[in-house]
Short mmCIF file of N, CA and C in Angstrom, two decimals:
data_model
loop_
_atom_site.label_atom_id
_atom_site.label_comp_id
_atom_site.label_asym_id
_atom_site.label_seq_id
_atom_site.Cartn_x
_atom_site.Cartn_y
_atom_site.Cartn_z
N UNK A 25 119.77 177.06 57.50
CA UNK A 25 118.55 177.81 57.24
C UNK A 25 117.66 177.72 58.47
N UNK A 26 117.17 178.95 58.77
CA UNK A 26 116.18 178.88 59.64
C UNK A 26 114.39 179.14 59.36
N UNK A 27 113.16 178.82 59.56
CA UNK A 27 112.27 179.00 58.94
C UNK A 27 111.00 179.38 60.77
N UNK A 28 110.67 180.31 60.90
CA UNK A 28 108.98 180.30 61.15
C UNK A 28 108.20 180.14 60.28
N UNK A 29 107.42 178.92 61.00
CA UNK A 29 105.91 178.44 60.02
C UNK A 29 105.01 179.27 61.19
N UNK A 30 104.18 179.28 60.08
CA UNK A 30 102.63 179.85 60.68
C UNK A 30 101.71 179.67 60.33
N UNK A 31 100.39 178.95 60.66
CA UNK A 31 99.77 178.41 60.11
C UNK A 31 98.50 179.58 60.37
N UNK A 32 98.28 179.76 58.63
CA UNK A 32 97.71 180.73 58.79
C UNK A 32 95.65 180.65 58.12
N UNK A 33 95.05 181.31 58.56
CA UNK A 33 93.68 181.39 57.88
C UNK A 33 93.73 182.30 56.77
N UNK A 34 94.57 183.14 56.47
CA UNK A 34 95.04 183.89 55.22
C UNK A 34 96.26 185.46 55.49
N UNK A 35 96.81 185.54 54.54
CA UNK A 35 97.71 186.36 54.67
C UNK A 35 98.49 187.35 53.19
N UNK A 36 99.05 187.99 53.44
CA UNK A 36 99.29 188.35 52.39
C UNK A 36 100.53 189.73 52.75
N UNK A 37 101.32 189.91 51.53
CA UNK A 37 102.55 190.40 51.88
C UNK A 37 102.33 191.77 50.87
N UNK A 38 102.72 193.03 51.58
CA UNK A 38 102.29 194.42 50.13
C UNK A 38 103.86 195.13 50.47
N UNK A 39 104.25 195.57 49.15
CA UNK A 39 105.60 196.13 49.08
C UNK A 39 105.09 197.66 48.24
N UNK A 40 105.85 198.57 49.10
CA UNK A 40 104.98 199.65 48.17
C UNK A 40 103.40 199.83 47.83
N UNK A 41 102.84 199.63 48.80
CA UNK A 41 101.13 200.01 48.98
C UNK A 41 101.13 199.02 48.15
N UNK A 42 101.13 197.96 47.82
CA UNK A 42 100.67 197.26 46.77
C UNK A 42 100.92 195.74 47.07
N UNK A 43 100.02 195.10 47.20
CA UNK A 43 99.68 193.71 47.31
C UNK A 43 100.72 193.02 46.78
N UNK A 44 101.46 192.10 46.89
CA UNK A 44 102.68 191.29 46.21
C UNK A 44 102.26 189.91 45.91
N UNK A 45 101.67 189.20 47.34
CA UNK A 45 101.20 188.13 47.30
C UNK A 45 99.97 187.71 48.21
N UNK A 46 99.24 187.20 48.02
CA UNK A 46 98.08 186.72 49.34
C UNK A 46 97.96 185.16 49.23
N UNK A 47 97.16 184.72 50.04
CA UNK A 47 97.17 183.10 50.42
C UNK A 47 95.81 183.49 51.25
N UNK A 48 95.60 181.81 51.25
CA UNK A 48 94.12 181.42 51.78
C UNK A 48 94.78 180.66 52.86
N UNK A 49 93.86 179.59 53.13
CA UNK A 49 94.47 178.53 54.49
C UNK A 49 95.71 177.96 53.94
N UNK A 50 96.79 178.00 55.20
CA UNK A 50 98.42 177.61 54.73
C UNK A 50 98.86 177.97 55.95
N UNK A 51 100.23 178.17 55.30
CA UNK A 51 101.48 178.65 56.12
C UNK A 51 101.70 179.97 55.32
N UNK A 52 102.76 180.73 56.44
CA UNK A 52 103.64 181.91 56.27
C UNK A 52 104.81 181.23 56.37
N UNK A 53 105.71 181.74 55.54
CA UNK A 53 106.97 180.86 56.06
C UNK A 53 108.42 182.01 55.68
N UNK A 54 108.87 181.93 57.23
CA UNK A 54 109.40 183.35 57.23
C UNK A 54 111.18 182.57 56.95
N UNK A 55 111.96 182.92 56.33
CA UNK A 55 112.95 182.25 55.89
C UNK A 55 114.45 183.24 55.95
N UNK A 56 115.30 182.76 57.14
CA UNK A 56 116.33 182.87 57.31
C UNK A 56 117.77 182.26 56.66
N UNK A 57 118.27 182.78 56.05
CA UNK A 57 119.44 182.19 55.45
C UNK A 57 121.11 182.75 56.31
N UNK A 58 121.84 181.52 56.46
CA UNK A 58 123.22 181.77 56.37
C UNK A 58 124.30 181.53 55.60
N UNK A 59 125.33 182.09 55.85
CA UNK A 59 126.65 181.95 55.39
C UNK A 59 127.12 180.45 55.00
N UNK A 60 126.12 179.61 55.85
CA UNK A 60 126.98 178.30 55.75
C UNK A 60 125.83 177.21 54.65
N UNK A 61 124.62 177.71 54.67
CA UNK A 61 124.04 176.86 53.94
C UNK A 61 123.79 176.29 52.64
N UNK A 62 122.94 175.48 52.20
CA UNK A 62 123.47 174.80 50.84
C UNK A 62 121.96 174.71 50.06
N UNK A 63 122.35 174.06 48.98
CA UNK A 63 120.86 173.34 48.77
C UNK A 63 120.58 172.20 49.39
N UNK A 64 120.95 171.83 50.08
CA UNK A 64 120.83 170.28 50.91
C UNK A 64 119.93 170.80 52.11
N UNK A 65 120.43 172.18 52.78
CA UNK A 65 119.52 172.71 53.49
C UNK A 65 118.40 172.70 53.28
N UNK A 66 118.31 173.64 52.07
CA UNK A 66 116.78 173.62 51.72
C UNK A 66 115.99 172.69 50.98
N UNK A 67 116.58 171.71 50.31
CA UNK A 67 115.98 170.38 50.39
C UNK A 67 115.17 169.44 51.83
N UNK A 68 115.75 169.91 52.39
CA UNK A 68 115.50 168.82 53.97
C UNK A 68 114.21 169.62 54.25
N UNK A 69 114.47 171.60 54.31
CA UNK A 69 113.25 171.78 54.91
C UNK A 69 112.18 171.83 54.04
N UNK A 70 112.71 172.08 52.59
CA UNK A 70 111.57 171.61 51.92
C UNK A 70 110.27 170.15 52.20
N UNK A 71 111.19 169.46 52.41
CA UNK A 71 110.94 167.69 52.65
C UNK A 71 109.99 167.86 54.60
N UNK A 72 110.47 168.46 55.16
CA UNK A 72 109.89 169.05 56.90
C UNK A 72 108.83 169.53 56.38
N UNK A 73 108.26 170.89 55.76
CA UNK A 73 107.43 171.42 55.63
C UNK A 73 106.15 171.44 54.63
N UNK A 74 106.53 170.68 53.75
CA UNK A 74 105.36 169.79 53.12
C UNK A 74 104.70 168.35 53.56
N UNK A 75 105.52 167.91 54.60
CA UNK A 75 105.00 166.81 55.34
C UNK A 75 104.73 167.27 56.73
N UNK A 76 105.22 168.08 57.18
CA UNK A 76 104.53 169.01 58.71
C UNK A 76 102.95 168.21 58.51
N UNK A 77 102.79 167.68 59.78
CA UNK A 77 101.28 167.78 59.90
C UNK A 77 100.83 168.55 61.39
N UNK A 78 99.88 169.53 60.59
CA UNK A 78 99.83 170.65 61.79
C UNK A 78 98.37 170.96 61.74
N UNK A 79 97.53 170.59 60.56
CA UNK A 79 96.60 170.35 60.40
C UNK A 79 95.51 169.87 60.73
N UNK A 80 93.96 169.82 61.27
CA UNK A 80 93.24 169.26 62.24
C UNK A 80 92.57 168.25 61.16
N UNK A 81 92.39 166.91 61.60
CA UNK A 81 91.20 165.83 61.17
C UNK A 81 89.98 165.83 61.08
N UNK A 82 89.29 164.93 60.64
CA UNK A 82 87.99 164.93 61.25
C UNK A 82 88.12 165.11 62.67
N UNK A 83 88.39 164.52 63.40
CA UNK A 83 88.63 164.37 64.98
C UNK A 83 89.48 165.56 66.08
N UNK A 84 89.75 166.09 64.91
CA UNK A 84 90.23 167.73 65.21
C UNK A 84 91.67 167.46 65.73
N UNK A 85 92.47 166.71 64.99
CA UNK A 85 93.75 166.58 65.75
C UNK A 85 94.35 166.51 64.88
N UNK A 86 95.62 166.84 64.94
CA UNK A 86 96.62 167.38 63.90
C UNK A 86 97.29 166.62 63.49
N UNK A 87 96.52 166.37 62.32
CA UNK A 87 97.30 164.99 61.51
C UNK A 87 97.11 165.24 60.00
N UNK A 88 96.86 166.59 59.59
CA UNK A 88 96.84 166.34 57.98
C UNK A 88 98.29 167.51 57.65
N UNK A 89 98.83 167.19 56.30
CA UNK A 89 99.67 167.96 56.26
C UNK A 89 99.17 169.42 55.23
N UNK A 90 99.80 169.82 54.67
CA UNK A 90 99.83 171.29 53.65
C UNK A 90 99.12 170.55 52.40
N UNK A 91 99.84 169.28 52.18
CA UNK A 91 99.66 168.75 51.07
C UNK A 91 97.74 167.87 50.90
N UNK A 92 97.50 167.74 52.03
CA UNK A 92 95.94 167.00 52.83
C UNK A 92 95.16 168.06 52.40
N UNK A 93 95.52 169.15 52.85
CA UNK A 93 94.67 170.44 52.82
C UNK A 93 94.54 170.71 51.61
N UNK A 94 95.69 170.63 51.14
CA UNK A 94 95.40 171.74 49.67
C UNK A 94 95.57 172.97 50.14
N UNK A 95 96.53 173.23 51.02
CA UNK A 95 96.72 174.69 51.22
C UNK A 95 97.52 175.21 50.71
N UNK A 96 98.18 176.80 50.66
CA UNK A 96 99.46 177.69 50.08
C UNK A 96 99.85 177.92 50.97
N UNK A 97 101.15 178.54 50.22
CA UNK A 97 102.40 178.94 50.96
C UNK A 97 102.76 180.16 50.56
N UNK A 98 102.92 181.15 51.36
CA UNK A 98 103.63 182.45 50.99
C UNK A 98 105.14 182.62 51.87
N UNK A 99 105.97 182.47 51.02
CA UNK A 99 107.50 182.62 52.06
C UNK A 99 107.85 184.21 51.56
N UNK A 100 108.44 184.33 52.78
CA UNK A 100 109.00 185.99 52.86
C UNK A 100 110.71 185.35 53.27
N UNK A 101 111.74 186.23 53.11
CA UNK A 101 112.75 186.39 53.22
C UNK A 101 113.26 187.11 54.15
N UNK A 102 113.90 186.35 55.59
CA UNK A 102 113.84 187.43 57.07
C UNK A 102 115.45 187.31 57.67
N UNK A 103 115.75 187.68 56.77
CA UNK A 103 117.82 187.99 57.23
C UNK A 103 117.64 188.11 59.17
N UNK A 104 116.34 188.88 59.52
CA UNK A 104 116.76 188.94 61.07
C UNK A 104 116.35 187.37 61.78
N UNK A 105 116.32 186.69 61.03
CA UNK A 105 116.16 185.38 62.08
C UNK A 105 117.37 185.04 62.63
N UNK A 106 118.66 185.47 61.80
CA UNK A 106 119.85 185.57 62.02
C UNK A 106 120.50 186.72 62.83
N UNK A 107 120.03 187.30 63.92
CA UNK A 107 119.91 188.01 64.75
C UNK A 107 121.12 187.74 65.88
N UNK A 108 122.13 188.27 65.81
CA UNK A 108 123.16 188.34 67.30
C UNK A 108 122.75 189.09 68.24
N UNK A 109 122.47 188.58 69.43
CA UNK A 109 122.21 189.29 70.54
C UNK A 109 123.12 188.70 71.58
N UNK A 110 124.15 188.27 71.51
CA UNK A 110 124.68 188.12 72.58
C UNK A 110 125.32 189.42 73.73
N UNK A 111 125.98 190.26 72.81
CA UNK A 111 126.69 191.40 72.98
C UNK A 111 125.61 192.85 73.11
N UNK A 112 125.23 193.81 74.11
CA UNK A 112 124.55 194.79 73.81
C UNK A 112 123.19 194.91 73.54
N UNK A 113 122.67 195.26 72.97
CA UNK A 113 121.18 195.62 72.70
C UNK A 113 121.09 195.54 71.34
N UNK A 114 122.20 196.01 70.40
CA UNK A 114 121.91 195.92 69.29
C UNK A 114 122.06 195.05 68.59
N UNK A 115 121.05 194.24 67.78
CA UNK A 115 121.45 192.95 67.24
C UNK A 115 122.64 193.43 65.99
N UNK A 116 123.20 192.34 65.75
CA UNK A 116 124.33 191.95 64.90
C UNK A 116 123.98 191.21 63.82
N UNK A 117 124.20 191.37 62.07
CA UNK A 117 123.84 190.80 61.32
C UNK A 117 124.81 189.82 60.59
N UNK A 118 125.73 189.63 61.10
CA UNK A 118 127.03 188.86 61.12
C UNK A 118 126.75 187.52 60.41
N UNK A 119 125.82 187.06 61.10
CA UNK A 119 125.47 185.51 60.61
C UNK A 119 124.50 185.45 59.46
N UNK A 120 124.01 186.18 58.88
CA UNK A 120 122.98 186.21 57.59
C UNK A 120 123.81 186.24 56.60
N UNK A 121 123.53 185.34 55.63
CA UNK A 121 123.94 185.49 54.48
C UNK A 121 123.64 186.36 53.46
N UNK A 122 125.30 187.19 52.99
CA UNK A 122 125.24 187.84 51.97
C UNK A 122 124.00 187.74 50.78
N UNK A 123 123.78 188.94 49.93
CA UNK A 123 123.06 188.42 49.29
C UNK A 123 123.43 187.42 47.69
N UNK A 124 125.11 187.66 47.73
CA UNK A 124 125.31 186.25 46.40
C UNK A 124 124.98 185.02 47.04
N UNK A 125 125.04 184.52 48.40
CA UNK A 125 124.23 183.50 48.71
C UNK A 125 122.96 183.07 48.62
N UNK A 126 122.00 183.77 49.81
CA UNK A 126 120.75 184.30 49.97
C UNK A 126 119.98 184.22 49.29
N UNK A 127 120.38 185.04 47.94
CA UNK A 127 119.14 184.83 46.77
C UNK A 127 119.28 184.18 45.85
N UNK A 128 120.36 183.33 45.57
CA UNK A 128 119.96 182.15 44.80
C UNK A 128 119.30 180.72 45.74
N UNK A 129 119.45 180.74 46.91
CA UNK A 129 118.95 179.73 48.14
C UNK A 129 117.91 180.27 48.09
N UNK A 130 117.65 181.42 48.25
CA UNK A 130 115.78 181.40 48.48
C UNK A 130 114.93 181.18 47.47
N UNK A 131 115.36 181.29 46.20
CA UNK A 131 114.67 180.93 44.74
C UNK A 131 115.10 179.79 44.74
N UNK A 132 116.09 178.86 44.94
CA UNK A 132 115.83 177.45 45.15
C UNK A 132 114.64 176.75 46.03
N UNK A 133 114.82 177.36 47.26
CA UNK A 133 113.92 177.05 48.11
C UNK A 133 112.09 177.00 47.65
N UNK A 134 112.29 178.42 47.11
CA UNK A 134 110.45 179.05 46.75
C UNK A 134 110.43 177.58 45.38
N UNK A 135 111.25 177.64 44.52
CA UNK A 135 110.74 176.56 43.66
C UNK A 135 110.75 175.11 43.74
N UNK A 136 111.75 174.55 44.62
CA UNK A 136 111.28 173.36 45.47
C UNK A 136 110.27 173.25 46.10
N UNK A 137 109.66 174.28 46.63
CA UNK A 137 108.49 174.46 47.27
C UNK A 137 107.43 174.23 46.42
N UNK A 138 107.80 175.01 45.10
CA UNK A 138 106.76 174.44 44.14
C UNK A 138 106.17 173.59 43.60
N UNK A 139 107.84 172.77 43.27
CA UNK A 139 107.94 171.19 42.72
C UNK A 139 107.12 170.25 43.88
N UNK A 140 107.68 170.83 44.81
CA UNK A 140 106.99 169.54 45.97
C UNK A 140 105.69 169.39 46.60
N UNK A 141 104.87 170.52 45.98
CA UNK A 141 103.42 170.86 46.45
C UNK A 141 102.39 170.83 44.62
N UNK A 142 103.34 170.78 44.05
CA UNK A 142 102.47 171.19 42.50
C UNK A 142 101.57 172.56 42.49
N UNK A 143 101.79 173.16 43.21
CA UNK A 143 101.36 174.65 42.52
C UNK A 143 102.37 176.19 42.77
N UNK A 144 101.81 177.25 42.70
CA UNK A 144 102.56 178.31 43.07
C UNK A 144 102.80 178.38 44.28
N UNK A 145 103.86 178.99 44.77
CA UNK A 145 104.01 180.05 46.10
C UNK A 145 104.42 181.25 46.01
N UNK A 146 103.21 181.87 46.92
CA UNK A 146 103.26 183.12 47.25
C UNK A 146 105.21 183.61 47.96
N UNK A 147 105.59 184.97 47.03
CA UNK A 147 106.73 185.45 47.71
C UNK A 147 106.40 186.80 47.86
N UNK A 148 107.64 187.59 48.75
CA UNK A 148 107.72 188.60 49.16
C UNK A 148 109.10 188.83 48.70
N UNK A 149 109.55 189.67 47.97
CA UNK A 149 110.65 190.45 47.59
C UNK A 149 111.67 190.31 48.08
N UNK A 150 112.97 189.78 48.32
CA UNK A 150 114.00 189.12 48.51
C UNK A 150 114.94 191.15 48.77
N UNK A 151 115.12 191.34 50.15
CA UNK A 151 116.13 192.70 50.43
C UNK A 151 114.79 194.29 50.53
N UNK A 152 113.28 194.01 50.23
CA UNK A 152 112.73 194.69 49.85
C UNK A 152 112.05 194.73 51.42
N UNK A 153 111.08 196.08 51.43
CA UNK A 153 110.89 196.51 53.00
C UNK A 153 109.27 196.25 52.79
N UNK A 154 108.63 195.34 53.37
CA UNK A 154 107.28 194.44 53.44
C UNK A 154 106.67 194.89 54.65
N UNK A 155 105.84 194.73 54.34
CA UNK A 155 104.47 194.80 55.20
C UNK A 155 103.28 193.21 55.09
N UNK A 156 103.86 192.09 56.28
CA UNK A 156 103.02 191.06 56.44
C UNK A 156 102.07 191.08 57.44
N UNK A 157 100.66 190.63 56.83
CA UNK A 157 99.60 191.10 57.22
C UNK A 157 99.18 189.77 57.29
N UNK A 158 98.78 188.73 58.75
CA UNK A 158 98.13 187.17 58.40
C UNK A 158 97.41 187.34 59.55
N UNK A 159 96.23 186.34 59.56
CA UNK A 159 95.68 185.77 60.64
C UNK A 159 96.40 184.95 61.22
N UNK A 160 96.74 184.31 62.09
CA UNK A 160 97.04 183.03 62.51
C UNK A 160 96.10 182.41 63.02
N UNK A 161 96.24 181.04 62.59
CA UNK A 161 95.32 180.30 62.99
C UNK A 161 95.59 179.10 64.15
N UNK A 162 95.36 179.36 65.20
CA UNK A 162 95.66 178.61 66.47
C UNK A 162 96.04 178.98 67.56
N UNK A 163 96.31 180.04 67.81
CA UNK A 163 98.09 179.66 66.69
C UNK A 163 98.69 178.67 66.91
N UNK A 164 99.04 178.53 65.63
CA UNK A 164 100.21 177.06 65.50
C UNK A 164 101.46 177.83 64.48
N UNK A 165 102.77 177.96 65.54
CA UNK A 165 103.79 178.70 65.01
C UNK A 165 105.18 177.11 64.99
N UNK A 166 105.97 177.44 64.34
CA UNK A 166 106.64 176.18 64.59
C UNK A 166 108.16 176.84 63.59
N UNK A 167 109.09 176.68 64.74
CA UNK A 167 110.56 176.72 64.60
C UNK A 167 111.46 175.74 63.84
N UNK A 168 111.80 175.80 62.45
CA UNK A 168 112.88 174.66 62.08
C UNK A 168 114.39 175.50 62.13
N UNK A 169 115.70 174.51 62.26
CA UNK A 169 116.80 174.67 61.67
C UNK A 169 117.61 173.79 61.02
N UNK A 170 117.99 174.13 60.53
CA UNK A 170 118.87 172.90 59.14
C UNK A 170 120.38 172.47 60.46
N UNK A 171 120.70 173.31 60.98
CA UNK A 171 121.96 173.11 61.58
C UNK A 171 121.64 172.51 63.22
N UNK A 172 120.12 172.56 63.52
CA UNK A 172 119.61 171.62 64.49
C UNK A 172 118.65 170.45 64.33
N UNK A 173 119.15 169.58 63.43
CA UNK A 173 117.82 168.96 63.46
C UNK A 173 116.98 167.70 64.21
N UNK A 174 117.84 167.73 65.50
CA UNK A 174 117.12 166.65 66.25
C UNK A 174 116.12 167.26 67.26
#
């Protein structure tokens, strides 16, 4: 699994002119799935991204996490994080997982997310054509992968 965080001042995802989800101070969390991943994947980044501290202190330094804040989460579903570009110009979707994978991993994921924060998260439509609209705040953007994690 691959994930962009974004730490955002608010955001919100509309499918069909129509609002799906919004968030206040948080993350965006843009979520790549492959062929090879598990729930163990998304356990780990579950476990990364609720303890991320990206967050400013009193002292303005980044030491509180999602969970400090009391902030949300809106995850979207982004098959192109899985992007081949080695070959040509045109990316290759080779490495994204089908969707009998995909969408039972990302509804694992969104509700671990839940369990591990105690409230909702914001989603965006799993194969559906979105329009994400956020501030960023910092910016503070931050790259995980399940299949890199040192």
């Amino acid at each position: 699994m691959r994930v962009v965080i974004q730490r955002v001042n608010h955001a919100s995802v509309t499918i069909d002119e129509k609002v799906k989800a919004s968030i206040s101070n948080g993350y965006v969390v843009l979520l790549g799935i492959c062929n090879e991943d598990t729930t163990e994947d998304a356990d780990w980044l579950v476990k990364k991204i609720i303890n991320l501290r990206v967050f400013d202190d009193d002292e303005g330094i980044m030491n509180r996490s999602i969970m400090d804040i009391d902030g949300e989460i809106l995850v979207v579903s982004q098959f192109t994080l899985y992007a081949g570009y080695k070959k040509g110009n045109r990316p290759s979707w080779i490495h994204a997982a089908k969707h009998e994978i995909a969408i039972p991993l990302y509804e694992y994921f969104c509700k671990k997310l839940e369990e591990e924060q105690g409230k909702a998260v914001g989603t965006g439509e799993f194969g559906a054509y979105m329009k994400i609209d956020l501030e960023n705040d910092g910016p503070v953007t931050i790259c995980m992968d399940t299949h890199n994690k040192e």
